Short mmCIF file of C-alpha atoms and ligand atoms in Angstrom, two decimals:
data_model
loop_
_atom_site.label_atom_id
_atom_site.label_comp_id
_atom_site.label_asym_id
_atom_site.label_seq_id
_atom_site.Cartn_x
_atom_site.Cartn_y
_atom_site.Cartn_z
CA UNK A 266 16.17 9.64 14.65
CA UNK A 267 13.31 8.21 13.32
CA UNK A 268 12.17 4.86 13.84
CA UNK A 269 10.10 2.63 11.51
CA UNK A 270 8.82 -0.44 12.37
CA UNK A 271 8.91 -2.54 9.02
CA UNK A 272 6.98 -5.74 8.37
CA UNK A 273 8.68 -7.64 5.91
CA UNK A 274 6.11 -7.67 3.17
CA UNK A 275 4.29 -4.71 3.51
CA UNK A 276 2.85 -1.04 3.56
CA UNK A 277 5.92 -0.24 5.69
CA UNK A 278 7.80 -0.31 2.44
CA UNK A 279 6.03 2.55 0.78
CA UNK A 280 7.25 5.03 3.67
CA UNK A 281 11.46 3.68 3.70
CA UNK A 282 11.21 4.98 -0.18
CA UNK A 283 9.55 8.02 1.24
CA UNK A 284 12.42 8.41 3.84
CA UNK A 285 14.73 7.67 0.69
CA UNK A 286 13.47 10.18 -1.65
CA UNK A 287 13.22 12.71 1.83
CA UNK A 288 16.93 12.30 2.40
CA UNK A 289 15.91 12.29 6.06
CA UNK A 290 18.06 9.46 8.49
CA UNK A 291 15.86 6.57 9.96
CA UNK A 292 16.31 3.13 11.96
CA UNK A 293 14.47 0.02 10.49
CA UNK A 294 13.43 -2.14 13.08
CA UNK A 295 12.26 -5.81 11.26
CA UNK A 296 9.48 -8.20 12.21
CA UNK A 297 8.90 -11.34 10.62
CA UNK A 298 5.00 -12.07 9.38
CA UNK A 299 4.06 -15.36 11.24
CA UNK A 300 3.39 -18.36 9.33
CA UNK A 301 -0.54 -17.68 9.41
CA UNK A 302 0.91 -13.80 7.18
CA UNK A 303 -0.51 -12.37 10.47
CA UNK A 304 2.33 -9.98 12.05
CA UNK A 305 4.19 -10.81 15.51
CA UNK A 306 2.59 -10.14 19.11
CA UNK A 307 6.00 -7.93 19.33
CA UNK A 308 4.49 -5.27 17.14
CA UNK A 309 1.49 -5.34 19.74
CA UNK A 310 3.90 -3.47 22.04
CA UNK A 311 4.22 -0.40 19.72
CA UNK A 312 0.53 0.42 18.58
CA UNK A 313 -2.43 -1.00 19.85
CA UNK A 314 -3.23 -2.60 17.22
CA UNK A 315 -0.09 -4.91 16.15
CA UNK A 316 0.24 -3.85 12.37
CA UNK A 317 3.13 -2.29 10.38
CA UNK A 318 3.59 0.33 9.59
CA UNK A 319 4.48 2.68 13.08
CA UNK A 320 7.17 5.28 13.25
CA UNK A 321 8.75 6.82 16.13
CA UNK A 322 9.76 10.21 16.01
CA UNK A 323 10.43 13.44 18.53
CA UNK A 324 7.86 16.04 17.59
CA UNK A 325 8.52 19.74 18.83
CA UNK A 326 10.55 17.76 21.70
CA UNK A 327 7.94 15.10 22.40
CA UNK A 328 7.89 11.37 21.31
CA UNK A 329 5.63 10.56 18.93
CA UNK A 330 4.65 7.23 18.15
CA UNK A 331 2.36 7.53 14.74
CA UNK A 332 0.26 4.26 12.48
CA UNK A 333 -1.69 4.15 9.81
CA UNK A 334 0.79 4.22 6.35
CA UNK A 335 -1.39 7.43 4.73
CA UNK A 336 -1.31 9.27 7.86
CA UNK A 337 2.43 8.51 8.69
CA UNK A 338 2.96 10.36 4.50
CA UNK A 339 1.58 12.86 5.91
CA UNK A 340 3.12 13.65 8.56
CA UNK A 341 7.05 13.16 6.92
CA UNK A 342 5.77 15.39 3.79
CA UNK A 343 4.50 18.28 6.19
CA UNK A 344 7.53 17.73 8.34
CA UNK A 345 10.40 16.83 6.11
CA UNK A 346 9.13 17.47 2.43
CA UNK A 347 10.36 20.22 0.52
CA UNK A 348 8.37 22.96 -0.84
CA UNK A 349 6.59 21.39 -3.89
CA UNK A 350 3.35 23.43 -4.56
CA UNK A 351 0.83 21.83 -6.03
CA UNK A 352 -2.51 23.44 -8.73
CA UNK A 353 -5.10 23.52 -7.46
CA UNK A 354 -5.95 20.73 -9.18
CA UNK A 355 -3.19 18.99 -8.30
CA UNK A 356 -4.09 19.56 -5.02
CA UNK A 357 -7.19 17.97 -5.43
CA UNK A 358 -6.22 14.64 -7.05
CA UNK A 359 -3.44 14.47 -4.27
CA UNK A 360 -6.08 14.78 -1.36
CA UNK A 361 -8.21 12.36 -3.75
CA UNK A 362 -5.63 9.42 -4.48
CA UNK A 363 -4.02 9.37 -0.56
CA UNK A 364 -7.32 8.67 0.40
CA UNK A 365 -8.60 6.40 -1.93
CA UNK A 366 -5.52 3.97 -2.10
CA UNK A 367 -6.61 2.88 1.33
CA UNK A 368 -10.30 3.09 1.88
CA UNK A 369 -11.25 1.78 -1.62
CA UNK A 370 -8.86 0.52 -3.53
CA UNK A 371 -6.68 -1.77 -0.84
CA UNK A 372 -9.89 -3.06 0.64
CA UNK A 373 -10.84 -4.65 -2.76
CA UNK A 374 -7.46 -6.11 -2.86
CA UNK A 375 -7.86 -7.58 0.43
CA UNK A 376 -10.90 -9.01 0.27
CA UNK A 377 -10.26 -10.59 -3.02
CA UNK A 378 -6.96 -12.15 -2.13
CA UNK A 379 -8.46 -13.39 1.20
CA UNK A 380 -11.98 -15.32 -0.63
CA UNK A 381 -9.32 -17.24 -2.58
CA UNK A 382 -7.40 -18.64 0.76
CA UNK A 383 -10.46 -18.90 3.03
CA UNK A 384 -11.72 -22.40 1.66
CA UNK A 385 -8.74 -23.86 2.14
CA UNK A 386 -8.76 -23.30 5.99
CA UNK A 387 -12.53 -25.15 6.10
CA UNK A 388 -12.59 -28.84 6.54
CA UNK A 389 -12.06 -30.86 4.07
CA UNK A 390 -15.65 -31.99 3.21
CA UNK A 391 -16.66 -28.29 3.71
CA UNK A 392 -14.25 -26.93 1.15
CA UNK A 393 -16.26 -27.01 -2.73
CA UNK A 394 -19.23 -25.53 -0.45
CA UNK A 395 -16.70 -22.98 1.27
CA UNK A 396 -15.39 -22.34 -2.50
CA UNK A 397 -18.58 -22.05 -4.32
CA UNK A 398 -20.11 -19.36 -1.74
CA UNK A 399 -16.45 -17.62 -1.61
CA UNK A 400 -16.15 -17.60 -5.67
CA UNK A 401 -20.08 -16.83 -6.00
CA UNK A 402 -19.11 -13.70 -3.59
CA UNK A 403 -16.33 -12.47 -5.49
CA UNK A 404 -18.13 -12.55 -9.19
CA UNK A 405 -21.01 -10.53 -7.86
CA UNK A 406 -19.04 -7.89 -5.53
CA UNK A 407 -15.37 -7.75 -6.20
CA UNK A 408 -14.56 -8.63 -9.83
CA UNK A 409 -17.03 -5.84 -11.19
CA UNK A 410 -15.44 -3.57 -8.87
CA UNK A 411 -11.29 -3.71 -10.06
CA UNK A 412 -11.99 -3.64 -13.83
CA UNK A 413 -13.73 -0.08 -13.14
CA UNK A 414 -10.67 1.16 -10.50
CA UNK A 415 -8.24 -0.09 -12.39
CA UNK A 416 -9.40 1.84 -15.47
CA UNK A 417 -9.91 4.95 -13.70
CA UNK A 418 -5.94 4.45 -12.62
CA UNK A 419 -5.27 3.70 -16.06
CA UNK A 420 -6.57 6.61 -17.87
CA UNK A 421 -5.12 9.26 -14.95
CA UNK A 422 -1.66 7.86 -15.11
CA UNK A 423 -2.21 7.96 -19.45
CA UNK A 424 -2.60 11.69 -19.41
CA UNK A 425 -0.28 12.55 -15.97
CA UNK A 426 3.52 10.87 -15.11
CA UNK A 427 2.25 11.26 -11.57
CA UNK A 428 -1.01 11.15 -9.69
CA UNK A 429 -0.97 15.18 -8.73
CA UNK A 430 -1.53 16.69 -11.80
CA UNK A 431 0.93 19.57 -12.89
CA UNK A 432 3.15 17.46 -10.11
CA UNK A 433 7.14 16.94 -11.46
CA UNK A 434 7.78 14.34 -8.71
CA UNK A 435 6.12 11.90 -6.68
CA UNK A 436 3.17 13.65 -4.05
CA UNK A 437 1.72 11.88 -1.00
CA UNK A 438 -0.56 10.08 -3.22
CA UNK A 439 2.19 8.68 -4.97
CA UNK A 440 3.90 7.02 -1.74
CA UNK A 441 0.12 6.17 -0.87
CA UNK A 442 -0.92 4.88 -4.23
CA UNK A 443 1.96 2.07 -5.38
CA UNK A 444 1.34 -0.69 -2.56
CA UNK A 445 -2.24 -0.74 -4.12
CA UNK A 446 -0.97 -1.12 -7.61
CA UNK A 447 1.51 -3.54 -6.90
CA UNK A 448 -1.14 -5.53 -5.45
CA UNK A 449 -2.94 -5.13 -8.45
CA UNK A 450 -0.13 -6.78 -10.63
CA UNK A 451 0.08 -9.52 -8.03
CA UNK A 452 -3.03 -10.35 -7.81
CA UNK A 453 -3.01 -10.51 -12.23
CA UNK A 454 -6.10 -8.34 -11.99
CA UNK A 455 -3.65 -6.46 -15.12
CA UNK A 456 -1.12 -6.89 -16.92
CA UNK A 457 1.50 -4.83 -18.79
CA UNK A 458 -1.11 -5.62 -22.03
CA UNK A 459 -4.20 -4.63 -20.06
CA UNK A 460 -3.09 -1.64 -18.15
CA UNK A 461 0.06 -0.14 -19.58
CA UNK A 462 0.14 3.23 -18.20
CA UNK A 463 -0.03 1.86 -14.95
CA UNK A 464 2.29 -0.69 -15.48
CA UNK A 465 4.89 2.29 -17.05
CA UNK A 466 4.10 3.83 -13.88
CA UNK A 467 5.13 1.11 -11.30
CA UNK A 468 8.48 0.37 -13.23
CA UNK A 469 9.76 3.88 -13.47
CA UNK A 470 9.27 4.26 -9.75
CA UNK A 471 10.74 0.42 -9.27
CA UNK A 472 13.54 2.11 -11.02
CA UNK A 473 14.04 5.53 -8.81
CA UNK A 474 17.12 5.35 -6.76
CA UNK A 475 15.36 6.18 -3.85
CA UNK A 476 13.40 3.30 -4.38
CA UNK A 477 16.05 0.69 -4.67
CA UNK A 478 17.32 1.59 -1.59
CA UNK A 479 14.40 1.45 0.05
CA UNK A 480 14.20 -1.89 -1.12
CA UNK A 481 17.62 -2.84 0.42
CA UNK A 482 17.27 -1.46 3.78
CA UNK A 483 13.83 -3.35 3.86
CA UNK A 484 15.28 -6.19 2.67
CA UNK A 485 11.64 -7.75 0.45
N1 GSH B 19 -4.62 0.84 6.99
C1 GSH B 19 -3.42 0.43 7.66
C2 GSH B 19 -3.27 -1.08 7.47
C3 GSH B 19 -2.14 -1.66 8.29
C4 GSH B 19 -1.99 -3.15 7.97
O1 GSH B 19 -2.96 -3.91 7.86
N2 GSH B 19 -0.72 -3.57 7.81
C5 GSH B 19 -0.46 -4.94 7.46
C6 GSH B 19 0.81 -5.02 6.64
S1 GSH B 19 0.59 -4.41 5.03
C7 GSH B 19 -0.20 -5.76 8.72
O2 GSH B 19 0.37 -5.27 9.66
N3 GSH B 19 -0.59 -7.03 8.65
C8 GSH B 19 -0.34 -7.97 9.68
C9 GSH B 19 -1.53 -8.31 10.50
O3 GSH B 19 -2.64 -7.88 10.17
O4 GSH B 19 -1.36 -9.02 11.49
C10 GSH B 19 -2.23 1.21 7.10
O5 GSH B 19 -2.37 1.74 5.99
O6 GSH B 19 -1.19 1.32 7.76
#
């Protein structure tokens, strides 16, 4: 069976609604994010590098132990997936979105959500320095960045109900896509107002069934 290490919080969700919408049995095994967010030494047991998520599985009769939350789609969709065939096209925007959710558009996220907690962490008599550098930072090289993502986002999910074009269900970048997008409604970089295909977009898979019980077995 497979095993997926889950941090509450996290990418780790993205691949229990993939297991969901698979149909395929899995374990959940929890770790609590520390009070600093950072994840537990006990995930440093697993992978090298202590984050979530990490699945166990037995591959052609070997254990596999697998990271990275785009590589881990992946893998399930070649192994487990049904036959959906993609255009060409579709193809294409599939290849494009699974690797863009994490090499460009999380990393934005990231950085943005971690110049607004870094100050705080300073000294006190450090801190309107810390906060004028950190703010300075994010005007000039983050904030010009989202409005242009998020409106490439916006006008893809406008003319297609998912990111594959021609697709008639969620595709790898689907499962590899909504992490970033909920980040970018938690962050209020858009709103329903702003952004409303994309907002369309995050409720009807909030309200796949697959989903929801993704959401239970993961608990947040
Ligand atoms: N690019 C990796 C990122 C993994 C990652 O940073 N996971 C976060 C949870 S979303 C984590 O484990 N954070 C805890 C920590 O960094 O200690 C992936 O997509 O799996």
């Amino acid at each position: 069976m497979i095993i997926v290490h889950h941090l509450n919080n996290s990418r780790a969700q993205r691949i229990l609604w993939l297991l969901e919408e698979l149909n395929v049995p899995y374990e959940v095994r929890k770790y609590q994010r520390m009070p600093n967010y950072k994840a537990p030494p006990s995930l440093l047991e697993i992978h090298p590098l202590g984050k979530s998520p990490v699945i166990e599985d037995s591959n052609e009769g070997e254990h596999i132990i697998l990271a990275e939350s785009c590589a881990i789609i992946m893998y399930l969709l070649q192994k487990y997936g049904g036959k959906q065939t993609l255009s060409s096209e579709g193809t294409l925007d599939d290849l494009y979105y699974t690797y863009y959710a994490e090499s460009t558009l999380r990393p934005l996220i990231v950085v943005r959500q971690r110049l607004s907690r870094f100050a705080d962490r300073a000294p006190w008599y450090l801190r309107p320095l810390f906060r004028y550098v950190l703010e300075a930072y994010r005007v000039m090289y983050v904030d010009p960045e989202l409005p242009r993502n998020s409106q490439m986002i916006q006008e893809h999910l406008s003319n297609n109900p998912w990111f594959a074009r021609g697709s008639d269900g969620p595709a790898a970048a689907d499962y590899a896509m909504i992490f970033g997008l909920e980040g970018l409604i938690a962050e209020r970089a858009i709103t329903p107002e702003s952004h409303p295909a994309i907002t369309r977009y995050i409720d009807k898979i909030h309200a796949r069934p697959a989903y929801r019980a993704a959401l239970k077995k993961g608990a947040e």
